[in-house]
Short mmCIF file of C-alpha atoms (C1' of nucleotides) in Angstrom, two decimals:
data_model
loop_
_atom_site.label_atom_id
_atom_site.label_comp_id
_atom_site.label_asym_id
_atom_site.label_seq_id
_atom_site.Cartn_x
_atom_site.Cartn_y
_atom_site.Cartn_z
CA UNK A 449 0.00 0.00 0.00
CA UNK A 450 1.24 3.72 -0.67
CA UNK A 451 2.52 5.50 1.77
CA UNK A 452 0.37 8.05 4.42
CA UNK A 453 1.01 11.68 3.10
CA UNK A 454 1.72 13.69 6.31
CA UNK A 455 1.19 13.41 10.14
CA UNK A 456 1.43 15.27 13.37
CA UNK A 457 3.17 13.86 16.41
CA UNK A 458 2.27 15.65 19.38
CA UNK A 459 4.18 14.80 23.15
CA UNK A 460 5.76 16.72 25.34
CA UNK A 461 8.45 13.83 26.08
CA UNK A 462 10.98 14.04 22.85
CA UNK A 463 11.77 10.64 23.22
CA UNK A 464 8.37 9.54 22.46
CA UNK A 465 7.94 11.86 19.63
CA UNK A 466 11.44 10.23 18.24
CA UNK A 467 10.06 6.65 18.88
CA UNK A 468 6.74 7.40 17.32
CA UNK A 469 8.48 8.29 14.26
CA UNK A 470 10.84 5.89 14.00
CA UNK A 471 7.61 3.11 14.40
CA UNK A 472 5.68 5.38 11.62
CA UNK A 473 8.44 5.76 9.11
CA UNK A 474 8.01 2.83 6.79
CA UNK A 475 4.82 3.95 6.34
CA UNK A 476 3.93 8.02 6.25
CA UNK A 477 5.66 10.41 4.01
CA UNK A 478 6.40 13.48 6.34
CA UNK A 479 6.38 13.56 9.80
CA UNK A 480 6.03 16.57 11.90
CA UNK A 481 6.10 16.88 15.92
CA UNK A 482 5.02 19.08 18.13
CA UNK A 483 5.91 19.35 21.86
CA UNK A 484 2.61 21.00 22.81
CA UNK A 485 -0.89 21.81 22.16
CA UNK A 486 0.12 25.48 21.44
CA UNK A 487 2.94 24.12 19.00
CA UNK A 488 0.38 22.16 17.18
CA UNK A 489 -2.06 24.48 16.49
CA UNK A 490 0.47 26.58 14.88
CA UNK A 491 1.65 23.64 12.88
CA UNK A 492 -2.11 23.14 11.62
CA UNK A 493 -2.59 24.34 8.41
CA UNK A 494 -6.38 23.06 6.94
CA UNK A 495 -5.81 19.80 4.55
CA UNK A 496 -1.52 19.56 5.94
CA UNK A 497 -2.26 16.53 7.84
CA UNK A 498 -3.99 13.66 7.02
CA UNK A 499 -3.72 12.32 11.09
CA UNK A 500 -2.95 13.76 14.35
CA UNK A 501 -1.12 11.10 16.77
CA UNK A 502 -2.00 13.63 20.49
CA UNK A 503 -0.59 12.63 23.83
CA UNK A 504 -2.97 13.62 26.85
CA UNK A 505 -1.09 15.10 29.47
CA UNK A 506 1.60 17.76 28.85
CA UNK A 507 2.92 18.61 32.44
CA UNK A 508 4.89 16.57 34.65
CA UNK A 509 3.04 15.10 37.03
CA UNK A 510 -0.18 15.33 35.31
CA UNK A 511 -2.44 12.28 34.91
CA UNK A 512 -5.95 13.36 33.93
CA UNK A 513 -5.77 13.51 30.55
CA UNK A 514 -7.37 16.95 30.46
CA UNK A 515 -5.07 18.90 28.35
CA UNK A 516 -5.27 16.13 25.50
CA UNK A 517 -9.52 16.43 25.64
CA UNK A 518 -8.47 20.09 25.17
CA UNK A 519 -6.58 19.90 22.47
CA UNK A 520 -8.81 17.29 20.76
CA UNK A 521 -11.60 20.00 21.60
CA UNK A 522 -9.45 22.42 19.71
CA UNK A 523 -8.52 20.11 16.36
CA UNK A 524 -12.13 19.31 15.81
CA UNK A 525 -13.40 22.83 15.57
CA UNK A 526 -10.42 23.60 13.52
CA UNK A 527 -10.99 20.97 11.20
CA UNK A 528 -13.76 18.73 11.43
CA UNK A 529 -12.35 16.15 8.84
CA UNK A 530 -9.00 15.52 10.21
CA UNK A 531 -8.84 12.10 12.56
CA UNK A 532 -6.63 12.24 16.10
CA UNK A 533 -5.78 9.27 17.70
CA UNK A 534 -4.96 9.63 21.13
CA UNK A 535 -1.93 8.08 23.17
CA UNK A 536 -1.31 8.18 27.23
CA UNK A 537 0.09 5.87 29.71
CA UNK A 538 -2.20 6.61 32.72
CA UNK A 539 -5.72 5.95 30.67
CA UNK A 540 -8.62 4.18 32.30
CA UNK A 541 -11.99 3.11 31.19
CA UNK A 542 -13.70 6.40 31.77
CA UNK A 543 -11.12 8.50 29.86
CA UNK A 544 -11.00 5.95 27.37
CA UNK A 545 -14.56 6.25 26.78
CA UNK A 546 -15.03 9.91 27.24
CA UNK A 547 -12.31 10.07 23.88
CA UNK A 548 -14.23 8.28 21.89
CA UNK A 549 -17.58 9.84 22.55
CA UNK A 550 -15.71 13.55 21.74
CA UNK A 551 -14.37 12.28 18.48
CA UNK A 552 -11.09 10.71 18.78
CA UNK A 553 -10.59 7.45 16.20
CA UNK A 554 -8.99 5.80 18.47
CA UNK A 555 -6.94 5.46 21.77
CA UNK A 556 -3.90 3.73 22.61
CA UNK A 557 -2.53 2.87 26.06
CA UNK A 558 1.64 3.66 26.13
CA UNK A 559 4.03 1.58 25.46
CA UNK A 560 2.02 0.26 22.55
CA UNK A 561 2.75 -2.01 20.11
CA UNK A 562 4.22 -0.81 16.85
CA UNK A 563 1.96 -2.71 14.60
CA UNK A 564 -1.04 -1.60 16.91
CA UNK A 565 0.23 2.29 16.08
CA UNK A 566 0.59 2.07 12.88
CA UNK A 567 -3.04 0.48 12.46
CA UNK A 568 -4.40 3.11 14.30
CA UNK A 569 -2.69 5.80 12.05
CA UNK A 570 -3.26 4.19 8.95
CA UNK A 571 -7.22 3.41 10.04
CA UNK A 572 -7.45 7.20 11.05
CA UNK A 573 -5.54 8.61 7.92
CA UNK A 574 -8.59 6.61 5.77
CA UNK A 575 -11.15 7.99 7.89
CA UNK A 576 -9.61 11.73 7.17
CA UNK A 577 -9.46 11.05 3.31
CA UNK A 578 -13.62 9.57 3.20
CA UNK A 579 -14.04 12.85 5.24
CA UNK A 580 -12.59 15.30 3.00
CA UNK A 581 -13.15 13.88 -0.56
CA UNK A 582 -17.19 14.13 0.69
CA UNK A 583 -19.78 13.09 -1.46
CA UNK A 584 -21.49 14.32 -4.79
CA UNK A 585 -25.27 15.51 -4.05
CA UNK A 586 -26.21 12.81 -6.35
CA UNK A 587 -25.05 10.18 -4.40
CA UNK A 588 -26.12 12.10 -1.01
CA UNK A 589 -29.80 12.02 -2.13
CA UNK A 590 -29.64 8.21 -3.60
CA UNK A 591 -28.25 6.97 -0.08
CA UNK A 592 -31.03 9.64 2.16
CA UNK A 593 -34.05 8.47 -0.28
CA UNK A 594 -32.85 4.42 0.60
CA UNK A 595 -32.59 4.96 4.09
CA UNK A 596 -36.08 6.76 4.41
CA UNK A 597 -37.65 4.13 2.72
CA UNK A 598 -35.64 1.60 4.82
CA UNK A 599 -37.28 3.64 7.90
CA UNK A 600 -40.62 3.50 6.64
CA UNK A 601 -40.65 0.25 5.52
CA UNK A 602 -41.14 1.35 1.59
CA UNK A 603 -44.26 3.47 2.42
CA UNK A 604 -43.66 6.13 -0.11
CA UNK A 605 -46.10 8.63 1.16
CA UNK A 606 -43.79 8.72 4.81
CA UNK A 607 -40.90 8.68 2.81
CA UNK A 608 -41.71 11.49 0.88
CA UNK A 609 -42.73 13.64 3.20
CA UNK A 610 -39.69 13.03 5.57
CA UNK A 611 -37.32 13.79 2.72
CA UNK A 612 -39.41 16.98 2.31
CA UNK A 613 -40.57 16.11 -1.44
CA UNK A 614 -43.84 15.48 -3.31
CA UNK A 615 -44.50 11.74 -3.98
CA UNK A 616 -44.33 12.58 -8.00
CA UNK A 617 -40.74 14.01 -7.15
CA UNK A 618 -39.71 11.34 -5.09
CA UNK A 619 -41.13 8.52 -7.53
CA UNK A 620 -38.78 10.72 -10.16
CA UNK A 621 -35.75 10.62 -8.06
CA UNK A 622 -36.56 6.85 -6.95
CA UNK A 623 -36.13 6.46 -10.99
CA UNK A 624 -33.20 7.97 -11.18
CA UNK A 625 -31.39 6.17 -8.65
CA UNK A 626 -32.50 2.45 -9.16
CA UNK A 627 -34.79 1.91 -6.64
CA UNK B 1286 -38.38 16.61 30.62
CA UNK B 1287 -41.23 14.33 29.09
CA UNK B 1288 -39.93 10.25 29.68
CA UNK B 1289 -38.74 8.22 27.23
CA UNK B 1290 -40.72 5.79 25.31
CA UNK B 1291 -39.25 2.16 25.21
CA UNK B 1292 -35.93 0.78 26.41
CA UNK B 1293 -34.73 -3.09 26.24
CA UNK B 1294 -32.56 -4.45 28.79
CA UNK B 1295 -30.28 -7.44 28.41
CA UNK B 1296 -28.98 -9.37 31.09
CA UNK B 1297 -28.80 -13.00 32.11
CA UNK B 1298 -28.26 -12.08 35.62
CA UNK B 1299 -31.73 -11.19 37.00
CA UNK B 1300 -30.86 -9.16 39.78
CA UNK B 1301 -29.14 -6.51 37.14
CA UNK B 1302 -32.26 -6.51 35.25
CA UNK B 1303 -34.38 -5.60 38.09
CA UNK B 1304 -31.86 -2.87 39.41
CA UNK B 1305 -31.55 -1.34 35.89
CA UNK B 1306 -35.43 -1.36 35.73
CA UNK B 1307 -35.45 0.43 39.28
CA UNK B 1308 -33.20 2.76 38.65
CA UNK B 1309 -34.42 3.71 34.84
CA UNK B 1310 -37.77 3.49 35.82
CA UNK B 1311 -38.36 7.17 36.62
CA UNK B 1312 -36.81 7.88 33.01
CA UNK B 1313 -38.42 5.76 30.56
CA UNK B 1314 -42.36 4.42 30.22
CA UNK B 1315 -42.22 1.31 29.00
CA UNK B 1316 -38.86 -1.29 30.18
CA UNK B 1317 -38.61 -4.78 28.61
CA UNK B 1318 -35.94 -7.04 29.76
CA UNK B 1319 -34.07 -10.22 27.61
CA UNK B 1320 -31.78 -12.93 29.48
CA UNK B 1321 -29.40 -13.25 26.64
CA UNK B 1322 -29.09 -11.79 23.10
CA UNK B 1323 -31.45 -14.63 21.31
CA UNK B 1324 -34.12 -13.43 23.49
CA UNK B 1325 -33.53 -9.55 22.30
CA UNK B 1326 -33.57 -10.80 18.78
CA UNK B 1327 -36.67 -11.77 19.48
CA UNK B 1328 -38.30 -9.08 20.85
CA UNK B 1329 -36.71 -6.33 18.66
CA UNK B 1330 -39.56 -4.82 16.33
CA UNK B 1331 -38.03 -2.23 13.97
CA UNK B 1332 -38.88 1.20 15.63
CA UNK B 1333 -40.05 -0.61 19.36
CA UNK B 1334 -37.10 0.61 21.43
CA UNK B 1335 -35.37 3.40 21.66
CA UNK B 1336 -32.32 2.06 23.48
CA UNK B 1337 -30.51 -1.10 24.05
CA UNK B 1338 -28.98 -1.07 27.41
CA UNK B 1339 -26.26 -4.39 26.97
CA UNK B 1340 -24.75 -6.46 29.20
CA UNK B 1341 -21.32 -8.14 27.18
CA UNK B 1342 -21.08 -11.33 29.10
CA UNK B 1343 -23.74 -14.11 29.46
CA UNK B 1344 -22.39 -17.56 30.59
CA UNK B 1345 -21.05 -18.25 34.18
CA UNK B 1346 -17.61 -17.15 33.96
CA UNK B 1347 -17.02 -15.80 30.91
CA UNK B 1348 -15.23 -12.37 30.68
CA UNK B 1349 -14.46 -11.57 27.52
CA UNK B 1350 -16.98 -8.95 26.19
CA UNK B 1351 -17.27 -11.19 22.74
CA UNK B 1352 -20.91 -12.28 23.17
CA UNK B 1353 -21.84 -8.15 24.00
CA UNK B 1354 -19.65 -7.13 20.46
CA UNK B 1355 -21.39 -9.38 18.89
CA UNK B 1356 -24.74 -9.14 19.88
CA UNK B 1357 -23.97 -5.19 19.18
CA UNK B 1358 -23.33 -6.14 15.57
CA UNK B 1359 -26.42 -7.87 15.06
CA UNK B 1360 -28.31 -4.95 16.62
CA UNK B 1361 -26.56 -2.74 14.64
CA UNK B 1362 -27.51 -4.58 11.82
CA UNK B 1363 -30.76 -5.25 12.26
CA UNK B 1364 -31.44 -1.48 13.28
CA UNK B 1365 -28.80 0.81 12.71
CA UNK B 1366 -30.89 3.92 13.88
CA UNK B 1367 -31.04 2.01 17.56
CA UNK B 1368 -28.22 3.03 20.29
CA UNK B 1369 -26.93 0.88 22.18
CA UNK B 1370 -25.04 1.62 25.67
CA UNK B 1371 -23.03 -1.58 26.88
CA UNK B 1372 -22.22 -2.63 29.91
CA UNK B 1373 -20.04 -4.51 31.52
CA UNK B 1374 -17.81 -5.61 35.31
CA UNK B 1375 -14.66 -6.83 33.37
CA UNK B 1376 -14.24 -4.23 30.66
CA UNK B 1377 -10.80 -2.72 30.54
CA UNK B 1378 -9.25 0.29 27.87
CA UNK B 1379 -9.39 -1.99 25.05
CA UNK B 1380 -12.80 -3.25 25.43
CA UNK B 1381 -14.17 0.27 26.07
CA UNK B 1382 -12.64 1.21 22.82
CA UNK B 1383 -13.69 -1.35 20.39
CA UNK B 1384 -16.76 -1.28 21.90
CA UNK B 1385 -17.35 2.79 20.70
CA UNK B 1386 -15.55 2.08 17.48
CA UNK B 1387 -17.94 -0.44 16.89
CA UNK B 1388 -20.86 2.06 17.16
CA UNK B 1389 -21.94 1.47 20.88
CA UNK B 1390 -23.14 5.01 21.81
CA UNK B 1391 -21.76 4.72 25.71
CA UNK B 1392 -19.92 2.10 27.51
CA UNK B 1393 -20.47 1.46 31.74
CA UNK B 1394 -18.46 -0.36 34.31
CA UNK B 1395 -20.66 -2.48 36.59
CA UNK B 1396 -21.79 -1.10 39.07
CA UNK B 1397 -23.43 1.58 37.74
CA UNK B 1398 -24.11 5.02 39.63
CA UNK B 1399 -28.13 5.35 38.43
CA UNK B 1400 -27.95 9.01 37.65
CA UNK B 1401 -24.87 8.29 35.07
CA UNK B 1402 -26.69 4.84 34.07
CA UNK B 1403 -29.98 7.44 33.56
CA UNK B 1404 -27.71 9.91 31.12
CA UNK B 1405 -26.11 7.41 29.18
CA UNK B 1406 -29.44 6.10 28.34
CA UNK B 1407 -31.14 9.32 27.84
CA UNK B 1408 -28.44 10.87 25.23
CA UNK B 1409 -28.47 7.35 23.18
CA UNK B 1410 -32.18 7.63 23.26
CA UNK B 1411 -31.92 11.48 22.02
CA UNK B 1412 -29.32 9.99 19.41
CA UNK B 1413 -32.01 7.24 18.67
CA UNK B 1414 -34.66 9.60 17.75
CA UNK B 1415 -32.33 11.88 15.41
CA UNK B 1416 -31.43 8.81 13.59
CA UNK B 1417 -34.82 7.97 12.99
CA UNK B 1418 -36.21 11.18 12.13
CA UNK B 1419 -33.63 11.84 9.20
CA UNK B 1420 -33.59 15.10 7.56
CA UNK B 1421 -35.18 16.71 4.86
CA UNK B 1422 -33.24 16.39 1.82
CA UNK B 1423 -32.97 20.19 1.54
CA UNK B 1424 -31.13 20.31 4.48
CA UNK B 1425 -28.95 17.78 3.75
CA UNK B 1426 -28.04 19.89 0.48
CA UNK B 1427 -27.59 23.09 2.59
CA UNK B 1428 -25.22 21.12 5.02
CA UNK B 1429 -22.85 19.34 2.11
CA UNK B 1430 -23.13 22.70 0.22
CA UNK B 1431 -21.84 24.19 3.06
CA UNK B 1432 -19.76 21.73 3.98
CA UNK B 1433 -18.01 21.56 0.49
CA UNK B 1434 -17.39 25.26 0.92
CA UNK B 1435 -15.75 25.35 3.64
CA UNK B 1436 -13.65 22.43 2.72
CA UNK B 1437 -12.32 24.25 -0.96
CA UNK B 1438 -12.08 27.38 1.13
CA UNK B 1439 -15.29 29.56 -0.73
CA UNK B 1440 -13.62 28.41 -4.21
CA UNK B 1441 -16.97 28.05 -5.97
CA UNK B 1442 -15.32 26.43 -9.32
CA UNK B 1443 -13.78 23.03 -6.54
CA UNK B 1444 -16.47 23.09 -4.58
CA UNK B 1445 -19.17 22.66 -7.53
CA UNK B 1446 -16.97 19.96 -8.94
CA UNK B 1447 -16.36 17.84 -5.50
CA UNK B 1448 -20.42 18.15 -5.07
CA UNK B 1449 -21.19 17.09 -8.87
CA UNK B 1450 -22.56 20.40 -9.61
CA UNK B 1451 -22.33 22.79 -12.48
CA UNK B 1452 -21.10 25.98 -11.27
CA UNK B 1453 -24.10 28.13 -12.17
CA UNK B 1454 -26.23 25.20 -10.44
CA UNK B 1455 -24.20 26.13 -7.23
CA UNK B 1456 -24.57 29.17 -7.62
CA UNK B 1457 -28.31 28.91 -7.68
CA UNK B 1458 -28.13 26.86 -4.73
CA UNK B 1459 -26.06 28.41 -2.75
CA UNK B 1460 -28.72 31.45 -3.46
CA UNK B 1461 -31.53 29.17 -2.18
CA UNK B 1462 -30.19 28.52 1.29
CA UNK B 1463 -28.77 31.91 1.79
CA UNK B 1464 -24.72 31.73 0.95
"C1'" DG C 1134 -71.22 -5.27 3.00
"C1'" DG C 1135 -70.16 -0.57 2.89
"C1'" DC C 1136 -67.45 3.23 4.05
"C1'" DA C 1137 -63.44 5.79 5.35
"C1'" DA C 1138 -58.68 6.33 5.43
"C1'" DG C 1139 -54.45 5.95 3.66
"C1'" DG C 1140 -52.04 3.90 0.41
"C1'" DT C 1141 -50.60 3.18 -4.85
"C1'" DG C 1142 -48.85 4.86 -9.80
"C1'" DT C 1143 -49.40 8.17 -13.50
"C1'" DC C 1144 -50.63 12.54 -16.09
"C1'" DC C 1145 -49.76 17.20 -18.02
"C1'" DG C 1146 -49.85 22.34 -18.09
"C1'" DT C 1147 -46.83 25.25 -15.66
"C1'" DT C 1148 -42.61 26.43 -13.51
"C1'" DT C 1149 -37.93 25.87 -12.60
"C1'" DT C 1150 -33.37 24.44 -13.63
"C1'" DC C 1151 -29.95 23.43 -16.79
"C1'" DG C 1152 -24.87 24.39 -18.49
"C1'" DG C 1153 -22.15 26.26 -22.32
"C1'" DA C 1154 -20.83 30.65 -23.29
"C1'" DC C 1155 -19.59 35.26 -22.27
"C1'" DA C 1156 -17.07 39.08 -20.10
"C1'" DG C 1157 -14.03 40.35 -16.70
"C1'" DC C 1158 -10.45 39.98 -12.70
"C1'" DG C 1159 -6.24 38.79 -10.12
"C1'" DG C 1160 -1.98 36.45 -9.48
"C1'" DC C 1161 2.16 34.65 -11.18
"C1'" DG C 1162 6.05 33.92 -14.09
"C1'" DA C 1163 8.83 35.13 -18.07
"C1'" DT D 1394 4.74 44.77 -18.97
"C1'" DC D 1395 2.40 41.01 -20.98
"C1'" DG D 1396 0.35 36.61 -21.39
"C1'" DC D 1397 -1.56 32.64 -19.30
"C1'" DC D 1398 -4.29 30.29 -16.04
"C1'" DG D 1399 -7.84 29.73 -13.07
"C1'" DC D 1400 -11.01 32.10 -10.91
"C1'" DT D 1401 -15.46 35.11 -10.68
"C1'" DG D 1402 -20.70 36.18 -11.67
"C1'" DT D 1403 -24.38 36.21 -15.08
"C1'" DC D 1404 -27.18 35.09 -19.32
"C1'" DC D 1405 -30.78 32.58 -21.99
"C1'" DG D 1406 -32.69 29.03 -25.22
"C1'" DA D 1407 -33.53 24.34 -24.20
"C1'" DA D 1408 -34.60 20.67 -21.18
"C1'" DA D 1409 -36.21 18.83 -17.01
"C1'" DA D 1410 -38.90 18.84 -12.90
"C1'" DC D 1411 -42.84 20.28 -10.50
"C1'" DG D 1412 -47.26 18.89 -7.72
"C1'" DG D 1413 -52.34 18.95 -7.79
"C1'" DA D 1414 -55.40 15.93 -9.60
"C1'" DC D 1415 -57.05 11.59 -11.15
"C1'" DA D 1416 -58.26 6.67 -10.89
"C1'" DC D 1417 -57.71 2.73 -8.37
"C1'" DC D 1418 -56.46 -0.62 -4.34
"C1'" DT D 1419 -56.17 -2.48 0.43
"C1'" DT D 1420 -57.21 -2.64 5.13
"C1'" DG D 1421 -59.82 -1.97 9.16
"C1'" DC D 1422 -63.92 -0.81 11.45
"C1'" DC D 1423 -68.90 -0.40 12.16
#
DNA sequence: GGCAAGGTGTCCGTTTTCGGACAGCGGCGA
DNA sequence: TCGCCGCTGTCCGAAAACGGACACCTTGCC
């Protein structure tokens, strides 16, 4: 498979930024790093990155994972489309969880496994590419006017007037689409 | 707020089914229960329930989580408009996050505190009924057209050609939803 | 058995949308 | 300074889509 175009390694610990690359090399382009949340949103630039790897705590001595909810916060209002996977070594269940459900791909426990990483990145990196290349309209309306008829059980009157259309017009579009 | 309409619980330990009941029962009118996932295959009637709260283990002794993921598959299959919130005394990090990636709306650790048991279930229900009401497809148009836009930076002449569109058709859309 | 309600699929005069073409602008490189 | 490229916004004859109306069907209830 071709190589990942460009991802951002963010960790305070330079170590771990130099490990992360090392395990990521055979398979991304260009690697950047950042040593902080403030470092990375300079480095973001819309469309630069196709992943964001994002450590959680930035401080020594901190544990709660705060910062890297934060940051996550920050890279999702900044650009919807791009995926973060988040890394930490002191994440439980709830934390875990809480990632997930704020819009991180995925979440790895450190040390992890190199193969595990690169998954991860690779999974996230296609995520960021579906995201971004969108959809034409056409094939918006072909997969809304399936699952409204999926939801009404192929009553076209419901379907119609959940979609907002006249039964004529959706009949037309029904046509038009194969259904 | 008004209660919520139907929620299925699924547990072979009937103790946890009663407490769940107990402790939702303020929440939601109508609580069925299931012992295992063949019994909630049974009773799931497209549009009955809008949650699924899970248990992930169902023999004596058994840990793994497997039987939950894959009962959450076949709900997800069956319904994907449904949420599901799993739950679980063994679950650890990676658990927790396969669980989400798999499309389980919120994840617990037995035991529960009720009011966070009560939330969990009340946002997937919330998330249930947006799935199920869909959108108009006018509003989907407005969001991708917008979307698109934002993505290609306001260049009309990339944005038109990622959503299918003629240029003078976006333009004319764009118009319609006020651009 | 009849009626009402809500469904089905199609029609056609009217309305809306289509996109190639046009004119013009700004940035960049020679 | 000039030319090229890719962008902008608009035009208009042709084509497509519109939805109220029509005729008919099925189901459930009295």
């Amino acid at each position: 498979m071709e190589k990942l175009a460009a991802i951002l390694i963010v960790d305070d610990d330079a170590d771990v930024r130099q490990a992360a690359a090392l395990a990521l090399a055979p398979h991304v382009d260009r690697i950047e790093s950042a040593a902080s949340p403030e470092e990375m949103v300079e480095r973001l630039t819309p469309g630069k990155f196709e992943c964001v790897l994002l450590d959680m705590n930035f401080l020594p001595g901190e544990r709660s994972g705060r910062a890297g909810i934060d940051a996550l916060a920050a890279i999702r209002q900044a650009d919807p489309a791009l995926s973060v996977v988040l890394m930490t070594a002191y994440g439980g269940v709830h934390l875990a969880v809480e990632s997930l459900k704020r819009g991180a791909q995925d979440f790895l426990l450190k040390p992890w496994r190199n193969d595990a990483l690169a998954a991860a990145v690779t999974a996230a990196t296609l995520r960021t590419r579906a995201e971004r290349s969108g959809m034409p309209l056409e094939e918006l309306e072909r997969a809304a006017i399936g699952k409204a008829l999926a939801q009404h059980d192929g009553n076209i009157a419901q379907a119609a007037a959940a979609l907002g259309l006249s039964r004529p017009a959706l009949y037309r579009r029904m046509s038009k689409h194969g259904f």
